[in-house]
Amino acid sequence: MPGQGEADVYLPPFRAAVLAFFLGTAFIIGGPERIAGPSYATLRQFGGEIIWGIGFLMVAVILLAASKFSARVLFHAYMAAATGYALFALAVLDAARQLETGGLTGIVVYTWVSWIHILAAAANSHGRFAFALLALHNRLRTLLRLRDRRGSDATTGSP
């Protein structure tokens, strides 16, 4: 990746765009019947499935287009995607806070997806903000003693 750092998570722009595309398509095709659950109460209040679907489709197009330009443009595209997923997680969190039947798993999943996009943005950047994010991520990983298991044999536990 063109950038100043390395993250332990590699998210190519095409994969990020595919994720955003399918999420946006699911919102639009699913319609109001599929977004009627209690976890989506805040989403329905702030735009509904069409607006959120179009938003994620736009993120997909932006990520694909940005991958053809510089690392700076790609950084901003990843951060736009991370913002979309973070807003989605906050909307589900708000619904869970207001309704006792609201689900909690979406909050965890979309916060994690947002964090992966932030790490991908940081790996594509030359700026101090990105460097600080990668340093924080690497320190937390070291502090929690999380090993990178890529390239190891999962059946024997040997590298």
mmCIF file of C-alpha atoms in Angstrom:
data_model
loop_
_atom_site.group_PDB
_atom_site.id
_atom_site.type_symbol
_atom_site.label_atom_id
_atom_site.label_comp_id
_atom_site.label_asym_id
_atom_site.label_seq_id
_atom_site.Cartn_x
_atom_site.Cartn_y
_atom_site.Cartn_z
ATOM 1 C CA MET A 1 0.000 0.000 0.000
ATOM 2 C CA PRO A 2 1.327 3.469 -0.741
ATOM 3 C CA GLY A 3 1.759 5.105 2.612
ATOM 4 C CA GLN A 4 3.913 5.604 5.615
ATOM 5 C CA GLY A 5 2.871 2.748 7.822
ATOM 6 C CA GLU A 6 1.756 -0.791 8.172
ATOM 7 C CA ALA A 7 -1.365 -1.984 9.888
ATOM 8 C CA ASP A 8 -1.997 -5.573 10.840
ATOM 9 C CA VAL A 9 -5.249 -5.403 8.882
ATOM 10 C CA TYR A 10 -5.066 -4.960 5.132
ATOM 11 C CA LEU A 11 -8.261 -3.750 3.503
ATOM 12 C CA PRO A 12 -7.867 -3.084 -0.216
ATOM 13 C CA PRO A 13 -10.142 -0.379 -1.651
ATOM 14 C CA PHE A 14 -11.978 -2.909 -3.819
ATOM 15 C CA ARG A 15 -12.969 -5.049 -0.823
ATOM 16 C CA ALA A 16 -14.074 -1.977 1.110
ATOM 17 C CA ALA A 17 -16.146 -0.855 -1.873
ATOM 18 C CA VAL A 18 -17.743 -4.298 -2.235
ATOM 19 C CA LEU A 19 -18.735 -4.260 1.444
ATOM 20 C CA ALA A 20 -20.295 -0.794 1.136
ATOM 21 C CA PHE A 21 -22.002 -1.743 -2.136
ATOM 22 C CA PHE A 22 -23.689 -4.831 -0.727
ATOM 23 C CA LEU A 23 -24.745 -3.033 2.456
ATOM 24 C CA GLY A 24 -26.254 -0.173 0.447
ATOM 25 C CA THR A 25 -27.949 -2.592 -1.931
ATOM 26 C CA ALA A 26 -29.370 -4.586 0.980
ATOM 27 C CA PHE A 27 -30.914 -1.426 2.421
ATOM 28 C CA ILE A 28 -32.491 -0.375 -0.863
ATOM 29 C CA ILE A 29 -33.708 -3.796 -2.007
ATOM 30 C CA GLY A 30 -34.790 -4.847 1.486
ATOM 31 C CA GLY A 31 -37.116 -1.905 1.779
ATOM 32 C CA PRO A 32 -39.048 -0.872 4.868
ATOM 33 C CA GLU A 33 -40.089 -4.452 5.670
ATOM 34 C CA ARG A 34 -36.497 -5.549 6.237
ATOM 35 C CA ILE A 35 -35.555 -2.486 8.247
ATOM 36 C CA ALA A 36 -38.567 -2.650 10.559
ATOM 37 C CA GLY A 37 -36.738 -4.180 13.546
ATOM 38 C CA PRO A 38 -36.248 -2.239 16.767
ATOM 39 C CA SER A 39 -32.498 -1.861 16.171
ATOM 40 C CA TYR A 40 -33.222 0.270 13.107
ATOM 41 C CA ALA A 41 -35.578 2.747 14.814
ATOM 42 C CA THR A 42 -33.044 5.591 14.701
ATOM 43 C CA LEU A 43 -32.116 4.768 11.098
ATOM 44 C CA ARG A 44 -35.745 5.043 10.071
ATOM 45 C CA GLN A 45 -35.984 8.342 11.929
ATOM 46 C CA PHE A 46 -32.910 9.809 10.194
ATOM 47 C CA GLY A 47 -33.540 9.117 6.529
ATOM 48 C CA GLY A 48 -34.784 5.579 6.264
ATOM 49 C CA GLU A 49 -33.466 2.714 4.206
ATOM 50 C CA ILE A 50 -33.284 4.620 0.910
ATOM 51 C CA ILE A 51 -31.067 7.421 2.252
ATOM 52 C CA TRP A 52 -28.751 5.038 4.120
ATOM 53 C CA GLY A 53 -28.607 2.719 1.102
ATOM 54 C CA ILE A 54 -27.718 5.544 -1.267
ATOM 55 C CA GLY A 55 -25.123 6.776 1.231
ATOM 56 C CA PHE A 56 -23.349 3.425 1.332
ATOM 57 C CA LEU A 57 -23.550 3.089 -2.465
ATOM 58 C CA MET A 58 -21.889 6.511 -2.731
ATOM 59 C CA VAL A 59 -19.157 5.338 -0.345
ATOM 60 C CA ALA A 60 -18.562 2.333 -2.626
ATOM 61 C CA VAL A 61 -18.194 4.557 -5.694
ATOM 62 C CA ILE A 62 -15.919 6.989 -3.842
ATOM 63 C CA LEU A 63 -13.642 4.167 -2.668
ATOM 64 C CA LEU A 64 -13.345 2.727 -6.171
ATOM 65 C CA ALA A 65 -12.663 6.129 -7.709
ATOM 66 C CA ALA A 66 -10.195 7.126 -4.992
ATOM 67 C CA SER A 67 -8.150 3.975 -5.504
ATOM 68 C CA LYS A 68 -7.142 5.345 -8.916
ATOM 69 C CA PHE A 69 -5.718 8.550 -7.427
ATOM 70 C CA SER A 70 -3.175 9.358 -4.752
ATOM 71 C CA ALA A 71 -2.810 7.955 -1.247
ATOM 72 C CA ARG A 72 -4.184 11.241 0.117
ATOM 73 C CA VAL A 73 -7.460 10.867 -1.789
ATOM 74 C CA LEU A 74 -7.696 7.237 -0.712
ATOM 75 C CA PHE A 75 -7.097 8.283 2.917
ATOM 76 C CA HIS A 76 -10.103 10.595 2.766
ATOM 77 C CA ALA A 77 -12.237 7.944 1.058
ATOM 78 C CA TYR A 78 -11.429 5.414 3.779
ATOM 79 C CA MET A 79 -12.199 8.014 6.457
ATOM 80 C CA ALA A 80 -15.534 8.802 4.772
ATOM 81 C CA ALA A 81 -16.377 5.101 4.839
ATOM 82 C CA ALA A 82 -15.290 4.843 8.479
ATOM 83 C CA THR A 83 -17.516 7.801 9.317
ATOM 84 C CA GLY A 84 -20.489 6.143 7.618
ATOM 85 C CA TYR A 85 -20.013 2.910 9.546
ATOM 86 C CA ALA A 86 -19.465 4.804 12.812
ATOM 87 C CA LEU A 87 -22.680 6.788 12.270
ATOM 88 C CA PHE A 88 -24.480 3.535 11.553
ATOM 89 C CA ALA A 89 -23.121 2.046 14.802
ATOM 90 C CA LEU A 90 -24.199 5.164 16.716
ATOM 91 C CA ALA A 91 -27.693 4.950 15.238
ATOM 92 C CA VAL A 92 -28.019 1.321 16.324
ATOM 93 C CA LEU A 93 -26.610 2.265 19.754
ATOM 94 C CA ASP A 94 -29.206 5.012 20.094
ATOM 95 C CA ALA A 95 -31.989 2.565 19.249
ATOM 96 C CA ALA A 96 -30.620 0.060 21.773
ATOM 97 C CA ARG A 97 -30.493 2.806 24.390
ATOM 98 C CA GLN A 98 -34.098 3.843 23.773
ATOM 99 C CA LEU A 99 -35.661 0.409 23.300
ATOM 100 C CA GLU A 100 -35.063 -2.591 25.491
ATOM 101 C CA THR A 101 -35.608 -4.899 22.517
ATOM 102 C CA GLY A 102 -32.898 -3.252 20.403
ATOM 103 C CA GLY A 103 -30.022 -5.495 19.342
ATOM 104 C CA LEU A 104 -26.449 -4.917 20.452
ATOM 105 C CA THR A 105 -24.429 -7.020 18.021
ATOM 106 C CA GLY A 106 -24.644 -4.478 15.203
ATOM 107 C CA ILE A 107 -22.920 -1.915 17.402
ATOM 108 C CA VAL A 108 -19.903 -4.156 17.862
ATOM 109 C CA VAL A 109 -19.722 -5.215 14.223
ATOM 110 C CA TYR A 110 -20.033 -1.752 12.685
ATOM 111 C CA THR A 111 -17.653 -0.183 15.197
ATOM 112 C CA TRP A 112 -15.091 -2.848 14.283
ATOM 113 C CA VAL A 113 -15.654 -2.288 10.549
ATOM 114 C CA SER A 114 -15.207 1.446 11.109
ATOM 115 C CA TRP A 115 -11.936 0.823 12.981
ATOM 116 C CA ILE A 116 -10.614 -1.368 10.141
ATOM 117 C CA HIS A 117 -11.359 1.439 7.673
ATOM 118 C CA ILE A 118 -9.533 3.907 9.937
ATOM 119 C CA LEU A 119 -6.484 1.617 10.013
ATOM 120 C CA ALA A 120 -6.605 1.277 6.217
ATOM 121 C CA ALA A 121 -6.768 5.067 5.945
ATOM 122 C CA ALA A 122 -3.816 5.437 8.290
ATOM 123 C CA ALA A 123 -1.770 2.933 6.285
ATOM 124 C CA ASN A 124 -2.410 5.040 3.158
ATOM 125 C CA SER A 125 -1.392 8.327 4.704
ATOM 126 C CA HIS A 126 1.816 10.242 5.205
ATOM 127 C CA GLY A 127 0.373 12.515 7.890
ATOM 128 C CA ARG A 128 1.045 12.798 11.603
ATOM 129 C CA PHE A 129 -2.538 11.872 12.478
ATOM 130 C CA ALA A 130 -2.216 8.575 10.649
ATOM 131 C CA PHE A 131 1.175 7.907 12.202
ATOM 132 C CA ALA A 132 -0.293 8.514 15.667
ATOM 133 C CA LEU A 133 -3.214 6.158 14.949
ATOM 134 C CA LEU A 134 -0.911 3.371 13.813
ATOM 135 C CA ALA A 135 1.377 3.900 16.794
ATOM 136 C CA LEU A 136 -1.597 3.752 19.170
ATOM 137 C CA HIS A 137 -2.896 0.609 17.484
ATOM 138 C CA ASN A 138 0.508 -1.085 17.647
ATOM 139 C CA ARG A 139 0.983 -0.136 21.313
ATOM 140 C CA LEU A 140 -2.431 -1.508 22.235
ATOM 141 C CA ARG A 141 -1.703 -4.703 20.353
ATOM 142 C CA THR A 142 1.634 -5.054 22.155
ATOM 143 C CA LEU A 143 0.071 -4.227 25.510
ATOM 144 C CA LEU A 144 -2.620 -6.845 25.010
ATOM 145 C CA ARG A 145 0.004 -9.233 23.604
ATOM 146 C CA LEU A 146 -1.981 -9.951 20.464
ATOM 147 C CA ARG A 147 0.187 -11.832 18.004
ATOM 148 C CA ASP A 148 -0.127 -11.646 14.273
ATOM 149 C CA ARG A 149 -1.073 -15.196 13.312
ATOM 150 C CA ARG A 150 -0.797 -14.810 9.556
ATOM 151 C CA GLY A 151 1.562 -17.368 8.136
ATOM 152 C CA SER A 152 1.356 -19.710 11.126
ATOM 153 C CA ASP A 153 -0.019 -23.211 11.137
ATOM 154 C CA ALA A 154 -3.265 -23.076 13.093
ATOM 155 C CA THR A 155 -3.414 -26.836 13.651
ATOM 156 C CA THR A 156 -0.048 -27.232 15.356
ATOM 157 C CA GLY A 157 0.350 -23.759 16.802
ATOM 158 C CA SER A 158 3.843 -23.432 15.352
ATOM 159 C CA PRO A 159 4.933 -20.507 13.176
#
